[in-house]
mmCIF file of C-alpha atoms (C1' of nucleotides) in Angstrom:
data_model
loop_
_atom_site.group_PDB
_atom_site.id
_atom_site.type_symbol
_atom_site.label_atom_id
_atom_site.label_comp_id
_atom_site.label_asym_id
_atom_site.label_seq_id
_atom_site.Cartn_x
_atom_site.Cartn_y
_atom_site.Cartn_z
ATOM 1 C CA MET A 1 76.733 189.684 34.155
ATOM 2 C CA THR A 2 74.296 187.152 32.794
ATOM 3 C CA GLU A 3 72.216 184.388 34.246
ATOM 4 C CA LEU A 4 70.226 181.498 32.883
ATOM 5 C CA LEU A 5 66.506 182.128 32.971
ATOM 6 C CA GLU A 6 65.051 178.673 33.526
ATOM 7 C CA ALA A 7 61.711 179.318 31.851
ATOM 8 C CA THR A 8 63.306 180.135 28.518
ATOM 9 C CA GLY A 9 66.682 178.455 28.671
ATOM 10 C CA ILE A 10 67.997 181.628 27.064
ATOM 11 C CA MET A 11 71.022 183.436 28.425
ATOM 12 C CA LEU A 12 69.943 186.972 29.272
ATOM 13 C CA PRO A 13 71.339 189.761 31.380
ATOM 14 C CA ALA A 14 69.455 189.862 34.701
ATOM 15 C CA ARG A 15 69.670 193.604 34.521
ATOM 16 C CA GLU A 16 69.843 195.750 31.432
ATOM 17 C CA ASP A 17 70.391 199.492 31.169
ATOM 18 C CA MET A 18 68.149 201.288 28.690
ATOM 19 C CA ALA A 19 69.136 204.896 29.341
ATOM 20 C CA PRO A 20 70.438 206.993 32.246
ATOM 21 C CA GLY A 21 68.177 206.131 35.184
ATOM 22 C CA ALA A 22 66.308 203.443 33.210
ATOM 23 C CA VAL A 23 66.777 199.734 33.826
ATOM 24 C CA LEU A 24 65.170 196.441 32.846
ATOM 25 C CA LEU A 25 64.983 193.862 35.647
ATOM 26 C CA ARG A 26 64.580 190.493 33.940
ATOM 27 C CA GLY A 27 62.190 188.097 35.656
ATOM 28 C CA ARG A 28 61.979 190.338 38.706
ATOM 29 C CA ALA A 29 58.225 189.825 39.223
ATOM 30 C CA LEU A 30 58.451 186.023 39.331
ATOM 31 C CA VAL A 31 59.230 186.004 43.061
ATOM 32 C CA LEU A 32 55.728 187.316 43.824
ATOM 33 C CA GLU A 33 54.000 185.809 40.784
ATOM 34 C CA ALA A 34 51.325 183.794 42.611
ATOM 35 C CA ASP A 35 50.356 186.703 44.876
ATOM 36 C CA ILE A 36 50.322 189.150 41.983
ATOM 37 C CA LEU A 37 48.133 186.984 39.763
ATOM 38 C CA SER A 38 45.584 186.311 42.489
ATOM 39 C CA ALA A 39 45.432 190.002 43.455
ATOM 40 C CA LEU A 40 45.083 190.908 39.781
ATOM 41 C CA ALA A 41 41.990 188.699 39.489
ATOM 42 C CA SER A 42 40.403 190.408 42.500
ATOM 43 C CA VAL A 43 41.066 193.905 41.187
ATOM 44 C CA THR A 44 39.786 193.238 37.677
ATOM 45 C CA ALA A 45 36.653 191.564 39.058
ATOM 46 C CA ALA A 46 35.840 194.750 40.987
ATOM 47 C CA ALA A 47 36.920 197.172 38.257
ATOM 48 C CA PRO A 48 36.565 195.476 34.864
ATOM 49 C CA PHE A 49 38.758 196.298 31.878
ATOM 50 C CA ARG A 50 37.339 198.846 29.478
ATOM 51 C CA HIS A 51 38.547 200.507 26.272
ATOM 52 C CA MET A 52 39.038 204.225 26.838
ATOM 53 C CA THR A 53 38.843 206.969 24.214
ATOM 54 C CA THR A 54 41.678 209.421 23.578
ATOM 55 C CA PRO A 55 41.176 213.189 23.231
ATOM 56 C CA GLY A 56 41.590 212.647 19.485
ATOM 57 C CA GLY A 57 38.501 210.429 19.509
ATOM 58 C CA TYR A 58 40.235 207.080 18.964
ATOM 59 C CA VAL A 59 39.402 204.007 21.022
ATOM 60 C CA MET A 60 42.573 202.576 22.547
ATOM 61 C CA SER A 61 43.391 198.999 21.540
ATOM 62 C CA ALA A 62 44.623 198.149 25.050
ATOM 63 C CA ALA A 63 41.842 197.754 27.619
ATOM 64 C CA MET A 64 42.503 199.405 30.970
ATOM 65 C CA THR A 65 41.522 199.505 34.602
ATOM 66 C CA ASN A 66 43.207 200.798 37.771
ATOM 67 C CA CYS A 67 43.748 200.228 41.435
ATOM 68 C CA GLY A 68 45.039 202.544 44.145
ATOM 69 C CA ALA A 69 44.036 206.011 45.314
ATOM 70 C CA ALA A 70 44.222 207.419 41.803
ATOM 71 C CA GLY A 71 43.536 205.864 38.412
ATOM 72 C CA TRP A 72 44.753 207.089 35.023
ATOM 73 C CA VAL A 73 41.864 207.745 32.666
ATOM 74 C CA THR A 74 41.350 209.299 29.262
ATOM 75 C CA ASP A 75 38.292 210.509 27.390
ATOM 76 C CA ARG A 76 37.612 213.195 24.788
ATOM 77 C CA THR A 77 38.306 215.786 27.512
ATOM 78 C CA GLY A 78 41.901 214.742 28.085
ATOM 79 C CA TYR A 79 44.197 212.612 30.230
ATOM 80 C CA ARG A 80 44.036 212.779 34.020
ATOM 81 C CA TYR A 81 44.104 210.896 37.306
ATOM 82 C CA ALA A 82 40.729 210.268 38.905
ATOM 83 C CA ALA A 83 39.885 209.024 42.402
ATOM 84 C CA VAL A 84 36.802 207.185 41.171
ATOM 85 C CA ASP A 85 36.123 204.818 38.302
ATOM 86 C CA PRO A 86 34.138 206.820 35.739
ATOM 87 C CA GLU A 87 32.264 203.631 34.770
ATOM 88 C CA THR A 88 30.874 203.017 38.250
ATOM 89 C CA GLY A 89 31.349 206.252 40.195
ATOM 90 C CA GLN A 90 33.028 204.128 42.872
ATOM 91 C CA PRO A 91 36.615 204.468 44.123
ATOM 92 C CA TRP A 92 39.133 202.248 42.356
ATOM 93 C CA PRO A 93 39.943 199.022 44.238
ATOM 94 C CA ALA A 94 42.636 199.457 46.875
ATOM 95 C CA MET A 95 46.152 198.660 45.736
ATOM 96 C CA PRO A 96 46.943 195.103 46.872
ATOM 97 C CA GLU A 97 49.848 194.847 49.299
ATOM 98 C CA SER A 98 51.669 192.454 46.941
ATOM 99 C CA PHE A 99 51.480 195.096 44.175
ATOM 100 C CA ARG A 100 52.812 197.840 46.426
ATOM 101 C CA ARG A 101 55.602 195.654 47.691
ATOM 102 C CA LEU A 102 56.698 194.474 44.247
ATOM 103 C CA ALA A 103 56.794 198.037 42.911
ATOM 104 C CA ASN A 104 58.640 199.371 45.937
ATOM 105 C CA GLU A 105 61.271 196.619 45.872
ATOM 106 C CA ALA A 106 61.796 196.776 42.115
ATOM 107 C CA ALA A 107 62.226 200.541 42.318
ATOM 108 C CA ALA A 108 64.765 200.093 45.110
ATOM 109 C CA ASP A 109 66.657 197.517 42.996
ATOM 110 C CA ALA A 110 66.775 200.090 40.213
ATOM 111 C CA GLY A 111 68.163 202.782 42.523
ATOM 112 C CA TYR A 112 64.937 204.506 43.558
ATOM 113 C CA ALA A 113 64.565 203.736 47.259
ATOM 114 C CA GLY A 114 61.368 204.739 49.028
ATOM 115 C CA PHE A 115 59.028 204.596 46.015
ATOM 116 C CA MET A 116 55.439 204.752 47.307
ATOM 117 C CA PRO A 117 53.029 204.320 44.386
ATOM 118 C CA ASP A 118 49.482 205.602 44.829
ATOM 119 C CA SER A 119 48.353 204.456 41.386
ATOM 120 C CA CYS A 120 48.510 201.258 39.368
ATOM 121 C CA LEU A 121 47.258 201.353 35.789
ATOM 122 C CA ILE A 122 46.480 197.865 34.509
ATOM 123 C CA ASN A 123 46.608 197.393 30.739
ATOM 124 C CA ARG A 124 45.330 194.304 28.944
ATOM 125 C CA TYR A 125 46.706 193.696 25.455
ATOM 126 C CA LEU A 126 45.128 191.024 23.288
ATOM 127 C CA PRO A 127 47.108 190.056 20.158
ATOM 128 C CA GLY A 128 47.173 193.082 17.846
ATOM 129 C CA ALA A 129 46.868 195.637 20.663
ATOM 130 C CA ARG A 130 49.580 198.286 20.978
ATOM 131 C CA LEU A 131 50.461 201.537 22.691
ATOM 132 C CA SER A 132 52.021 204.239 20.585
ATOM 133 C CA LEU A 133 54.992 206.294 21.674
ATOM 134 C CA HIS A 134 54.086 208.675 24.517
ATOM 135 C CA GLN A 135 55.359 210.293 27.719
ATOM 136 C CA ASP A 136 53.985 209.712 31.219
ATOM 137 C CA LYS A 137 53.520 213.334 32.200
ATOM 138 C CA ASP A 138 50.195 213.517 33.999
ATOM 139 C CA GLU A 139 51.810 212.960 37.410
ATOM 140 C CA ARG A 140 52.604 215.808 39.789
ATOM 141 C CA ASP A 141 56.085 214.811 40.911
ATOM 142 C CA PHE A 142 58.550 213.861 38.195
ATOM 143 C CA THR A 143 61.211 213.005 40.787
ATOM 144 C CA GLN A 144 59.293 209.735 41.341
ATOM 145 C CA PRO A 145 60.020 206.870 38.912
ATOM 146 C CA ILE A 146 57.747 204.689 36.793
ATOM 147 C CA VAL A 147 57.630 200.942 37.459
ATOM 148 C CA SER A 148 56.226 198.770 34.669
ATOM 149 C CA VAL A 149 55.556 195.037 35.201
ATOM 150 C CA SER A 150 55.051 192.687 32.232
ATOM 151 C CA LEU A 151 52.908 189.551 32.525
ATOM 152 C CA GLY A 152 51.661 187.011 30.002
ATOM 153 C CA LEU A 153 52.395 187.270 26.278
ATOM 154 C CA PRO A 154 55.719 188.835 25.282
ATOM 155 C CA ALA A 155 55.963 192.319 23.811
ATOM 156 C CA THR A 156 58.449 194.656 22.191
ATOM 157 C CA PHE A 157 59.041 197.733 24.327
ATOM 158 C CA GLN A 158 60.120 200.946 22.660
ATOM 159 C CA PHE A 159 62.198 203.349 24.689
ATOM 160 C CA GLY A 160 63.165 206.676 23.172
ATOM 161 C CA GLY A 161 64.124 210.050 24.548
ATOM 162 C CA ARG A 162 62.795 213.354 25.785
ATOM 163 C CA ARG A 163 61.671 214.404 22.310
ATOM 164 C CA ARG A 164 59.318 212.272 20.314
ATOM 165 C CA ALA A 165 61.672 212.361 17.341
ATOM 166 C CA ASP A 166 64.587 211.023 19.391
ATOM 167 C CA PRO A 167 65.905 207.600 18.348
ATOM 168 C CA VAL A 168 63.992 204.673 19.806
ATOM 169 C CA ALA A 169 65.545 201.434 21.078
ATOM 170 C CA ARG A 170 63.612 198.177 21.253
ATOM 171 C CA TYR A 171 63.624 195.664 24.100
ATOM 172 C CA PRO A 172 61.822 192.331 24.238
ATOM 173 C CA LEU A 173 59.665 192.068 27.380
ATOM 174 C CA ARG A 174 58.669 188.698 28.779
ATOM 175 C CA HIS A 175 56.463 187.465 31.598
ATOM 176 C CA GLY A 176 57.963 188.685 34.871
ATOM 177 C CA ASP A 177 60.172 191.441 33.499
ATOM 178 C CA ILE A 178 60.055 194.846 35.202
ATOM 179 C CA ALA A 179 61.130 198.121 33.579
ATOM 180 C CA VAL A 180 61.922 201.055 35.850
ATOM 181 C CA TRP A 181 62.707 204.554 34.637
ATOM 182 C CA GLY A 182 63.185 207.840 36.424
ATOM 183 C CA GLY A 183 65.658 210.618 37.064
ATOM 184 C CA PRO A 184 67.083 211.801 33.739
ATOM 185 C CA SER A 185 64.824 209.420 31.770
ATOM 186 C CA ARG A 186 61.592 210.014 33.708
ATOM 187 C CA LEU A 187 59.938 211.825 30.797
ATOM 188 C CA PHE A 188 61.358 209.689 28.005
ATOM 189 C CA HIS A 189 58.978 208.507 25.312
ATOM 190 C CA HIS A 190 57.999 204.832 25.325
ATOM 191 C CA GLY A 191 55.483 202.494 23.748
ATOM 192 C CA VAL A 192 54.615 198.895 22.948
ATOM 193 C CA LEU A 193 54.504 197.377 19.455
ATOM 194 C CA ALA A 194 51.482 195.305 18.440
ATOM 195 C CA ILE A 195 51.329 192.080 20.421
ATOM 196 C CA LYS A 196 51.848 188.938 18.353
ATOM 197 C CA GLU A 197 49.425 186.032 18.348
ATOM 198 C CA GLY A 198 50.240 183.452 20.997
ATOM 199 C CA GLY A 199 49.366 181.934 24.325
ATOM 200 C CA HIS A 200 50.847 182.060 27.811
ATOM 201 C CA ALA A 201 50.790 179.115 30.220
ATOM 202 C CA ARG A 202 49.098 181.041 33.028
ATOM 203 C CA LEU A 203 47.588 184.133 31.419
ATOM 204 C CA GLY A 204 46.445 182.722 28.108
ATOM 205 C CA ARG A 205 46.096 184.846 24.989
ATOM 206 C CA GLN A 206 46.860 188.221 26.560
ATOM 207 C CA ARG A 207 49.558 190.493 27.897
ATOM 208 C CA ILE A 208 48.957 192.314 31.173
ATOM 209 C CA ASN A 209 51.007 195.325 32.160
ATOM 210 C CA LEU A 210 51.000 196.940 35.602
ATOM 211 C CA THR A 211 52.244 200.535 35.615
ATOM 212 C CA PHE A 212 52.967 201.918 39.073
ATOM 213 C CA ARG A 213 53.192 205.642 39.652
ATOM 214 C CA ALA A 214 53.252 208.228 42.379
ATOM 215 C CA ALA A 215 50.563 210.334 40.714
ATOM 216 C CA LEU A 216 49.224 212.598 43.452
ATOM 217 C "C1'" DT B 1 51.062 211.901 19.014
ATOM 218 C "C1'" DA B 2 48.407 206.728 25.328
ATOM 219 C "C1'" DG B 3 46.337 207.587 17.213
ATOM 220 C "C1'" DT B 4 45.758 205.932 12.267
ATOM 221 C "C1'" DA B 5 46.707 205.905 7.306
ATOM 222 C "C1'" DG B 6 49.411 205.576 3.468
ATOM 223 C "C1'" DC B 7 53.579 205.475 0.672
ATOM 224 C "C1'" DG B 8 57.771 203.370 -1.167
ATOM 225 C "C1'" DT C 1 60.491 201.171 8.036
ATOM 226 C "C1'" DC C 2 59.521 205.682 7.480
ATOM 227 C "C1'" DT C 3 56.886 210.002 7.278
ATOM 228 C "C1'" DG C 4 53.580 212.779 8.852
#
DNA sequence: TAGTAGCG
DNA sequence: TCTG
């Protein structure tokens, strides 16, 4: 089944399977776009983007912040979820209702009813920024899926397998697309290739990704 | 290995 | 693009 996406004029499947339990929902975030973008501005004003350092000592090219009860952070000590923003010592901003709703409904569309995220990691990619192949494995309950919302500049998503050496497929991600993975693919490796130079009508020269998780 | 560098 |  395909449908015409008006913004691009390109014929794309509305729904694309990446792996068992993993699906791409094309344009799924556009229904709540205005609410999401205004909530995003509020969150990032309260908890500004910052470049975190990995345990290996490298500064990540994507800038990050969080909202919700728990925020994903990394420093030389390791990866973890933290209740407070290490930059301010204050709790992360509350997860906006529009965020929670979008994640819950997208998860349900993908076959994961009842998803209740307590964490939203917000990544900002300027052209050149990337995220190398990794697993999301810092959460407590791997029965809960991951919901990843793409906004702004397009990106190439890499989706591999349980082992890092497993073959990796590539999927173009555009503004409004939502990737959901869980079940058999919950711990599959994934990443984002370097963002190409460009500009987006509403978000400008950046890609924003919202990653929703049940972390606690 | 949520990273970069370097080779062919 | 691949290896590591």
